[in-house]
PDB file of C-alpha atoms in Angstrom:
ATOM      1  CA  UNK A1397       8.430 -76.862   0.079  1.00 49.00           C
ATOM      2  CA  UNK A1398      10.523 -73.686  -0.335  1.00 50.00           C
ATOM      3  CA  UNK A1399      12.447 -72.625   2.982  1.00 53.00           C
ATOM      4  CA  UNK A1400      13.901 -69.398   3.755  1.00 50.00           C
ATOM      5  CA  UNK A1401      16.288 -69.072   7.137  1.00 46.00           C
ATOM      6  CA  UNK A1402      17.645 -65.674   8.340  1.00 45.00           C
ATOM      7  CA  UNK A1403      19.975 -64.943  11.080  1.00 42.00           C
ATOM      8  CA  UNK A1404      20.599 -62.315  13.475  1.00 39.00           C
ATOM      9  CA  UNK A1405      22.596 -61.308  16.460  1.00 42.00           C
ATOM     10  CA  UNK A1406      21.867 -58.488  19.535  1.00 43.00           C
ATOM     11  CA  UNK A1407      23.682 -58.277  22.610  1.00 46.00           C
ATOM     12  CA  UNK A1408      26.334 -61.064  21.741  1.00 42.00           C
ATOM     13  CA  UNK A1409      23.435 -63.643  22.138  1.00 50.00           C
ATOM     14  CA  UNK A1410      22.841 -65.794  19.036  1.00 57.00           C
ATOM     15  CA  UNK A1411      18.611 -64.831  17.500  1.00 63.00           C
ATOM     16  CA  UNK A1412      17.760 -67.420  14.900  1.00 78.00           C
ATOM     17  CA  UNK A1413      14.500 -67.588  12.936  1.00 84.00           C
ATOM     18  CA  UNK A1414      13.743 -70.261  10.893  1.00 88.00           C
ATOM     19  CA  UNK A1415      10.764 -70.084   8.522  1.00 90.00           C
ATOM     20  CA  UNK A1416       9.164 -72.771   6.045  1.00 93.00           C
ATOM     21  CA  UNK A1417       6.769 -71.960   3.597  1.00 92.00           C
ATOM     22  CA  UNK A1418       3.844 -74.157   1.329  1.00 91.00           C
ATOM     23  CA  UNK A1419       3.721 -73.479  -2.534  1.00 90.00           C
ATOM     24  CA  UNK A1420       1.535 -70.920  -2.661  1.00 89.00           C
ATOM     25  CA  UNK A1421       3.448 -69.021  -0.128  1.00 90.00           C
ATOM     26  CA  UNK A1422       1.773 -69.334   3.072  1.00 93.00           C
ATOM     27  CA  UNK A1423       4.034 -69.604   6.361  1.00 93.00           C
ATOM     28  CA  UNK A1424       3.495 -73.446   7.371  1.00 94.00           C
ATOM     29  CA  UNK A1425       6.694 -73.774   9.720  1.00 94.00           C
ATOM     30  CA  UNK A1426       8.431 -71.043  12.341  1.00 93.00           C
ATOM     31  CA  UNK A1427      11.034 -71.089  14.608  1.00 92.00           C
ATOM     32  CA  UNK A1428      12.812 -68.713  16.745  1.00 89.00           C
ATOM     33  CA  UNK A1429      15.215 -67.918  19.027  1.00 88.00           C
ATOM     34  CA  UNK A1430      15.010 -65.354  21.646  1.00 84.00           C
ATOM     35  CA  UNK A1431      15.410 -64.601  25.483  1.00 82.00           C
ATOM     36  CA  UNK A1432      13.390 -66.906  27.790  1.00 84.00           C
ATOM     37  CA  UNK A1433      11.198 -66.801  31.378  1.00 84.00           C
ATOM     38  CA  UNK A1434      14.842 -68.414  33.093  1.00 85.00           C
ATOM     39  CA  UNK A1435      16.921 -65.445  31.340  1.00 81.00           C
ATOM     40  CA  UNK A1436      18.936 -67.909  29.199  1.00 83.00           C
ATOM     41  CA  UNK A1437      18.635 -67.780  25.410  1.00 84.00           C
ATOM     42  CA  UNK A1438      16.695 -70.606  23.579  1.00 86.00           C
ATOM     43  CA  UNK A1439      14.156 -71.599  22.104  1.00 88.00           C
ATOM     44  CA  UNK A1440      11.102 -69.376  22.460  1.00 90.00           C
ATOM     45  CA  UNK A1441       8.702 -70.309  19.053  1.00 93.00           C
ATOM     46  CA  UNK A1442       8.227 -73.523  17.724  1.00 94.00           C
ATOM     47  CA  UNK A1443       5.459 -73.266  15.563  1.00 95.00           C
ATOM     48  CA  UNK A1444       3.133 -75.527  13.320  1.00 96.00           C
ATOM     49  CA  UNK A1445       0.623 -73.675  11.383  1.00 96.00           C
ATOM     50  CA  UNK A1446      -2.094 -75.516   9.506  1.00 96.00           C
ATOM     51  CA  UNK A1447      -3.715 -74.572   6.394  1.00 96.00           C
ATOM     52  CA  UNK A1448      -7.028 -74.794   5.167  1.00 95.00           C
ATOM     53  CA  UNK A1449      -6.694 -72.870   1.575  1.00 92.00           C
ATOM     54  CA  UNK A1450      -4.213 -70.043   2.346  1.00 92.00           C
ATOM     55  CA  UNK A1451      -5.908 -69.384   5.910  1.00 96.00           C
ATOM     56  CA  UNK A1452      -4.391 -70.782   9.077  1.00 97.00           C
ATOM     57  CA  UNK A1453      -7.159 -72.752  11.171  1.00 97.00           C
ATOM     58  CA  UNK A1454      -5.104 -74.069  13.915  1.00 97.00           C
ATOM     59  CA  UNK A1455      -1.540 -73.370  15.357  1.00 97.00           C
ATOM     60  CA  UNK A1456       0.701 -75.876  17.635  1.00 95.00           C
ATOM     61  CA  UNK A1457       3.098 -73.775  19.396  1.00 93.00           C
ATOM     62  CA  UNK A1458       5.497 -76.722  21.418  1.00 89.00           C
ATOM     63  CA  UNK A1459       8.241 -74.446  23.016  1.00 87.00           C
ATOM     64  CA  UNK A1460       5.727 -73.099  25.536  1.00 85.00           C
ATOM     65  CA  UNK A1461       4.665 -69.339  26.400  1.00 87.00           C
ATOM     66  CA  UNK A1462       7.732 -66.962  27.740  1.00 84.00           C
ATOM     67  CA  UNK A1463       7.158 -64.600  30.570  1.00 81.00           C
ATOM     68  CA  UNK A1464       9.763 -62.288  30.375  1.00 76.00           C
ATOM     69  CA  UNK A1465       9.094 -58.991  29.119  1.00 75.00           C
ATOM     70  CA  UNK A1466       9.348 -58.035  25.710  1.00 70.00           C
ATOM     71  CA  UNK A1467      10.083 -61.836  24.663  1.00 71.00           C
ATOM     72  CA  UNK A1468       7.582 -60.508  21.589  1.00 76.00           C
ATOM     73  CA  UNK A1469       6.759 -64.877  20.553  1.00 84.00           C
ATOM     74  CA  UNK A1470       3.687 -66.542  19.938  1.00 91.00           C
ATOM     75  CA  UNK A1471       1.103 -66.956  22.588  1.00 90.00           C
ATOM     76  CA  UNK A1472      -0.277 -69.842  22.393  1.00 92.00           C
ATOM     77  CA  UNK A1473      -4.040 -69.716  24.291  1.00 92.00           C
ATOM     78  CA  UNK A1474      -5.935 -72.723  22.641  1.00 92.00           C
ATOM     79  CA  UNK A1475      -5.345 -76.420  22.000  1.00 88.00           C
ATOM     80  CA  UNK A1476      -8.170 -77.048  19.871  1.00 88.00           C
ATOM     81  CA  UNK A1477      -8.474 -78.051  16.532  1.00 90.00           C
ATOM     82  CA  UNK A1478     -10.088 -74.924  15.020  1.00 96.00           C
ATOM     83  CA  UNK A1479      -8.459 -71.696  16.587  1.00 98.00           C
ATOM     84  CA  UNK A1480      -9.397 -69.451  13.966  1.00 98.00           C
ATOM     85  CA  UNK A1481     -12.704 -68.489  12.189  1.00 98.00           C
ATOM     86  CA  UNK A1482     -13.882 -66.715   8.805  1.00 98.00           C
ATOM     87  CA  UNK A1483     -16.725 -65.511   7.459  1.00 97.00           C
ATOM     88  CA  UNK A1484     -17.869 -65.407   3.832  1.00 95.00           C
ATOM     89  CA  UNK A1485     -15.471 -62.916   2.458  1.00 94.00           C
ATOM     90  CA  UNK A1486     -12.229 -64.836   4.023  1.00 95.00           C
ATOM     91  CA  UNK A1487     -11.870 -61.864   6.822  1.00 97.00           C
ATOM     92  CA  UNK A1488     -11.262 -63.338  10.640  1.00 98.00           C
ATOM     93  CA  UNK A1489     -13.979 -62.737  12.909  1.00 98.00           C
ATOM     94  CA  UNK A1490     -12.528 -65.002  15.939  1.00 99.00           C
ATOM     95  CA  UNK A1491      -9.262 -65.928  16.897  1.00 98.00           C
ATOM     96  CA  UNK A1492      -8.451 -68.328  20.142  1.00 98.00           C
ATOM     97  CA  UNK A1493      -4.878 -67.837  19.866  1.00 97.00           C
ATOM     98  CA  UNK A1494      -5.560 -63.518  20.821  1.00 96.00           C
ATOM     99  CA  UNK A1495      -8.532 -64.442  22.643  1.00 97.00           C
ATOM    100  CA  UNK A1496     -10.715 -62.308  20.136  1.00 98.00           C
ATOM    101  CA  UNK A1497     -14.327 -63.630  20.400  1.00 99.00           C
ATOM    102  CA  UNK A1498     -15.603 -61.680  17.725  1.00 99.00           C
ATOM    103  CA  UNK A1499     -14.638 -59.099  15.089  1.00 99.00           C
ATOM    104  CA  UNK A1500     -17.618 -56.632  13.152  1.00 98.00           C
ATOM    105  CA  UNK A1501     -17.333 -55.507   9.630  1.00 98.00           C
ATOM    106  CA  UNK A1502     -19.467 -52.989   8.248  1.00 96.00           C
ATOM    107  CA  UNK A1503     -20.063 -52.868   4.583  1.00 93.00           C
ATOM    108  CA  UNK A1504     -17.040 -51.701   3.348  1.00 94.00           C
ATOM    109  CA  UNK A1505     -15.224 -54.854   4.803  1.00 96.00           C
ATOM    110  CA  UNK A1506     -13.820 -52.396   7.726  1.00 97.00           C
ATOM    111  CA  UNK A1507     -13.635 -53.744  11.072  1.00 98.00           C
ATOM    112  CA  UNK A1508     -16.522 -52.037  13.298  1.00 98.00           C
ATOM    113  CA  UNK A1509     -15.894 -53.718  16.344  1.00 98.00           C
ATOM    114  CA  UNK A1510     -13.113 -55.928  18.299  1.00 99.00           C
ATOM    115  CA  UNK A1511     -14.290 -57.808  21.487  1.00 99.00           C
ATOM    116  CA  UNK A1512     -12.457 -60.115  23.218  1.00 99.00           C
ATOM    117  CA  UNK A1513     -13.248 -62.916  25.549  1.00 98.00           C
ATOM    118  CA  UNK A1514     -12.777 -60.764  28.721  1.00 98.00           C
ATOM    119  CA  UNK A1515     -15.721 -58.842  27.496  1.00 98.00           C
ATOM    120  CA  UNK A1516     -13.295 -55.604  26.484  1.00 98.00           C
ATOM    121  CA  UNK A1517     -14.318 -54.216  23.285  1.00 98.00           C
ATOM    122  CA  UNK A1518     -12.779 -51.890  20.586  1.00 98.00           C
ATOM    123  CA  UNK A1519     -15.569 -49.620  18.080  1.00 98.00           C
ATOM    124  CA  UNK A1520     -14.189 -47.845  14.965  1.00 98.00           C
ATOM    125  CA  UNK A1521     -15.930 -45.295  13.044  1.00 98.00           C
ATOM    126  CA  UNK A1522     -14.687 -44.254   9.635  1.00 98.00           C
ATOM    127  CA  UNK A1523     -15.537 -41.735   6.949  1.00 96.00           C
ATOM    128  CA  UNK A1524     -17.454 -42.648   3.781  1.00 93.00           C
ATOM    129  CA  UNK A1525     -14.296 -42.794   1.993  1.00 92.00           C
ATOM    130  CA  UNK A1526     -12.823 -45.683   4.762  1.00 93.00           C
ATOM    131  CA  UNK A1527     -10.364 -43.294   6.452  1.00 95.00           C
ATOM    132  CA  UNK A1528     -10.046 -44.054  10.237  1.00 97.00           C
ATOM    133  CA  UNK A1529     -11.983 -41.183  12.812  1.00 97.00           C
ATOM    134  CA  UNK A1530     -12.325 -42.406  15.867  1.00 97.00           C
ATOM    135  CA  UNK A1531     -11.626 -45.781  18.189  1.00 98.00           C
ATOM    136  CA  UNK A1532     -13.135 -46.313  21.729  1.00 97.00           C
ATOM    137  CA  UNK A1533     -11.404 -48.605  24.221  1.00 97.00           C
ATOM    138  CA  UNK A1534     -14.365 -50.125  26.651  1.00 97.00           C
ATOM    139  CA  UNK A1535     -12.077 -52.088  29.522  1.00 98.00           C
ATOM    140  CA  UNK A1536     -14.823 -54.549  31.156  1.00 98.00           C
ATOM    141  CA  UNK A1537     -15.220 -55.645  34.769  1.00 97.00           C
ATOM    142  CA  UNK A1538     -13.833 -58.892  35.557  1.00 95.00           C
ATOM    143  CA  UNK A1539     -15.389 -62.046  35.678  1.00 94.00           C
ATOM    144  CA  UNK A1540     -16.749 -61.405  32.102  1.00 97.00           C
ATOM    145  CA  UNK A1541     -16.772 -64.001  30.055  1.00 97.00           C
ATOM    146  CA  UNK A1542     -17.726 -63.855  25.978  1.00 98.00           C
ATOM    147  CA  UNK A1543     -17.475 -67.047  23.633  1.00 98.00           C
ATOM    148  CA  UNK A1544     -15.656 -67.514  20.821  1.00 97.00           C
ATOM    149  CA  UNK A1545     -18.000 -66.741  17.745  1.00 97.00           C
ATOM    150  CA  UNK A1546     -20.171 -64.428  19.665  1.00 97.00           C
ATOM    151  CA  UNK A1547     -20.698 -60.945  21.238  1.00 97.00           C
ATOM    152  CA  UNK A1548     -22.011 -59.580  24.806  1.00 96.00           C
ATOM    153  CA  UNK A1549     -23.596 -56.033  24.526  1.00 95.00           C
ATOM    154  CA  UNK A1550     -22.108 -54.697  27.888  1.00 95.00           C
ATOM    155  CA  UNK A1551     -24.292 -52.456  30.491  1.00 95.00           C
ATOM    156  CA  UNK A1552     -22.979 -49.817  31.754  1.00 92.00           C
ATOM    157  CA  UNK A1553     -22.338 -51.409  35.312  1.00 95.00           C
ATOM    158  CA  UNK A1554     -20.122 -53.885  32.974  1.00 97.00           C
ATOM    159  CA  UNK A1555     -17.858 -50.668  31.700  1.00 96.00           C
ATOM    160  CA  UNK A1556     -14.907 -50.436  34.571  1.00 96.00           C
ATOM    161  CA  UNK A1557     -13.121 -47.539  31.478  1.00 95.00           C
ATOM    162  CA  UNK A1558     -13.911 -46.129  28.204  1.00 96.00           C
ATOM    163  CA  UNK A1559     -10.986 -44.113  26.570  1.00 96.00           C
ATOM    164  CA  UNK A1560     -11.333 -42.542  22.932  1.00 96.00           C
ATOM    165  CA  UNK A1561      -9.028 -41.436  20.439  1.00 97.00           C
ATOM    166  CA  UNK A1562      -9.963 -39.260  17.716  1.00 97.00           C
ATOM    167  CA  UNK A1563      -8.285 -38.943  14.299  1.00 97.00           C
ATOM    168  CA  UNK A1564      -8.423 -35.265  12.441  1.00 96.00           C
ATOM    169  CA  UNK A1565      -6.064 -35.251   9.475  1.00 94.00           C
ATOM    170  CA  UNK A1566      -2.870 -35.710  10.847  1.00 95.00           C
ATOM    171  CA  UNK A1567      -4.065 -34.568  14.146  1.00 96.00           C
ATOM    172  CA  UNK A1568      -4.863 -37.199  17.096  1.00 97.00           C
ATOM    173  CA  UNK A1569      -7.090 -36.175  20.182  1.00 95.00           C
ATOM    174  CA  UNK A1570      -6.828 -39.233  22.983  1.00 95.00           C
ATOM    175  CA  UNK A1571      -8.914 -39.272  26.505  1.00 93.00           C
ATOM    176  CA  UNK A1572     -11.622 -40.312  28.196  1.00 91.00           C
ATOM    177  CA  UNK A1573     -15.758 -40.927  27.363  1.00 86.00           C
ATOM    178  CA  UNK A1574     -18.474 -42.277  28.756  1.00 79.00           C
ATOM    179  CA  UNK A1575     -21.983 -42.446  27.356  1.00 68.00           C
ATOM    180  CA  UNK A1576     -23.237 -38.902  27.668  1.00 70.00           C
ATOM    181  CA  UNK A1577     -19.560 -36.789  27.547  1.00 76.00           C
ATOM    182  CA  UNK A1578     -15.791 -37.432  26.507  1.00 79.00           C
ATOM    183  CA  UNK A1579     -13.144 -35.646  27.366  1.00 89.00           C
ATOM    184  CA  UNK A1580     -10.387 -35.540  24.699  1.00 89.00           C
ATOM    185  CA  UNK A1581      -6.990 -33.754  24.503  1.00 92.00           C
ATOM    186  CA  UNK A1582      -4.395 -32.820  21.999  1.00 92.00           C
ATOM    187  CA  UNK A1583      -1.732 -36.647  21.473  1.00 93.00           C
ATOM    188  CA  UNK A1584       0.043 -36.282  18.739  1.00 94.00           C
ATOM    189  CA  UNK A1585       0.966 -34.434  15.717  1.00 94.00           C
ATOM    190  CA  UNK A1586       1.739 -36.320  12.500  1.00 94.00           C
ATOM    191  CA  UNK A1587       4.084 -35.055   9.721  1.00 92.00           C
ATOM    192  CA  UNK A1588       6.473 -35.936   7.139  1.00 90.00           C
ATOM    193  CA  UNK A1589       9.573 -38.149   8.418  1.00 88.00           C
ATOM    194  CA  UNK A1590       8.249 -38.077  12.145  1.00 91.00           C
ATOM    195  CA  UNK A1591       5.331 -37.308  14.501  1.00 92.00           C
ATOM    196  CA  UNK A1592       4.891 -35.001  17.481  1.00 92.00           C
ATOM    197  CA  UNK A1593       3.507 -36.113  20.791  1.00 91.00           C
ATOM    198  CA  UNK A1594       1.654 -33.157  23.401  1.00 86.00           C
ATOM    199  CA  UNK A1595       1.252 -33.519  26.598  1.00 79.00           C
ATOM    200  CA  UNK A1596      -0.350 -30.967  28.843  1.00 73.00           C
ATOM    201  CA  UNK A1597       2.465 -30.785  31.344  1.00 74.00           C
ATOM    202  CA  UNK A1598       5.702 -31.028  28.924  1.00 74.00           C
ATOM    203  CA  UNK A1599       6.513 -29.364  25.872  1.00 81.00           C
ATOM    204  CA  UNK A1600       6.157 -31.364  22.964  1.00 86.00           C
ATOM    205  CA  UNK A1601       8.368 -34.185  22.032  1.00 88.00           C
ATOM    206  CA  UNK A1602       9.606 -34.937  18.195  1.00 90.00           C
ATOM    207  CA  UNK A1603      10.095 -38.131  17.412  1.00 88.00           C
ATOM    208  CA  UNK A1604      11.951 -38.429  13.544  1.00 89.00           C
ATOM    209  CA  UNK A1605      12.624 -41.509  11.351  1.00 84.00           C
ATOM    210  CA  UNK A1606      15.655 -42.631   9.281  1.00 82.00           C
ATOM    211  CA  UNK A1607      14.802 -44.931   6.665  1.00 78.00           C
ATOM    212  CA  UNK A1608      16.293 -47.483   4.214  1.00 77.00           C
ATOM    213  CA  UNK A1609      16.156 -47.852   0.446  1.00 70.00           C
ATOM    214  CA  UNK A1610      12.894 -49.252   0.540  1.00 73.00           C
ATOM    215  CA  UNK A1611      11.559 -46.533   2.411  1.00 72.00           C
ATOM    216  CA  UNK A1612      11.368 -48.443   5.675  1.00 75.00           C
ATOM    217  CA  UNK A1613      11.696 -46.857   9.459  1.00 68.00           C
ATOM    218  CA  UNK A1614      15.428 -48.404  10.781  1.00 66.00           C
ATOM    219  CA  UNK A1615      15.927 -46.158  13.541  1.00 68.00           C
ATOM    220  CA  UNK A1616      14.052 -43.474  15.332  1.00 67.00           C
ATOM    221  CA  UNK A1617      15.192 -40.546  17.249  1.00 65.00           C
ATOM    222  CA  UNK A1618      13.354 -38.115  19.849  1.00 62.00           C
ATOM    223  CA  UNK A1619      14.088 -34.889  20.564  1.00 56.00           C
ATOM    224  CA  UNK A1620      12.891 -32.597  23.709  1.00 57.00           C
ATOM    225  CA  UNK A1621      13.870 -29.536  25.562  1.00 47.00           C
ATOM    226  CA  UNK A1622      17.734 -29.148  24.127  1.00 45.00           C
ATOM    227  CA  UNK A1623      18.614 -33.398  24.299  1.00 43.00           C
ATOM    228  CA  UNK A1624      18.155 -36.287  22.046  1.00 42.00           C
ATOM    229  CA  UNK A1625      16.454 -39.786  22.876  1.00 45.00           C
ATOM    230  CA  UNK A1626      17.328 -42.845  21.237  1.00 40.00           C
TER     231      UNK A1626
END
């Protein structure tokens, strides 16, 4: 096995992530280190990923689910064997562990639709050429409940929200829809080093990126009516 470890440290408290990988460079072992549910720092991932090929089919996860907000660990949602499921062309179209029941393609190999076992659903639609246009959030009544490896076509008495967000070049439109109208406003502005976000009631906000040698974001900064946000 070939093992990598990397270390880490924010806010005086001690982050440690441990990874272990197979030969072929799939991530077989991970551990981490973070805040917990009781405050203290620990042990928040403890995971044991097996391999069929180079896809994962089932996960153990034996330092338990955290609480606390933005603990940003592995949920853990299934104890079966099986926990995640391919089709022909090696994409995922069901995942316990997310609680996705099924994932569309269409024929470009783009996922179409996203439902999950609550019954809410995510729809893409993308131009010939594969670039992103549009995504529509359906949030479902409760007591919905979808299977893994399969799809329910909600009614409209099923549809508690819809929200849409449209993409126009570097221009985003976000708001609301139902089946006959949408209602869609002016979100964000994207451009070189940074992005834009509009709101009706505020002037816009411009958010900018500092990167490293490798052309990755490290920091971001905001700036709004004469201050800086960090």
């Amino acid at each position: 096995m070939i093992n990598y470890k990397t270390h880490g440290r924010a806010q005086n408290e001690s982050l440690l992530c441990s990874l272990e990988y197979s030969l072929n460079g799939m991530m077989k072992r991970f551990q981490r280190r973070g805040k917990k549910s009781n405050g203290i720092y620990g042990k928040i991932d403890n995971l044991h990923i097996s391999l069929d090929g180079n896809r994962p089919i089932s996960i153990v996860e034996d330092a338990g689910n955290q609480t606390v907000y933005g603990a940003m660990e592995f949920q853990s949602h299934s104890t079966n064997g099986t926990q995640y499921g391919y089709d022909d062309n090696g994409s995922l179209i069901w995942d316990a562990n997310k609680q996705i029941a099924h994932i569309t393609y269409d024929n470009l190999n783009y996922p179409k639709e996203v439902q999950f076992t609550n019954g809410n659903r995510i729809q893409y639609i993308y131009s010939p050429d594969g670039q992103k246009l549009r995504a529509t959030w359906q949030t479902a009544v409760s007591n919905i409940v979808v299977p893994l490896n399969s799809t329910v076509n909600l009614s409209s008495s099923q549809i508690s929200s819809t929200t849409r967000t449209d993409y126009i070049g570097n221009v985003i439109y976000t708001g609301t829809a139902s089946s006959s109208s949408a209602s869609v406003k002016l979100s964000k502005y994207l451009f070189e080093g940074g992005y834009a976000t509009v709101t009706p009631s505020t002037r816009p906000v411009f958010h900018y990126f500092t990167e490293d040698h490798q052309d990755n974001n490290k920091n971001g900064y905001g700036y709004s009516c004469n201050h800086v946000t960090f």
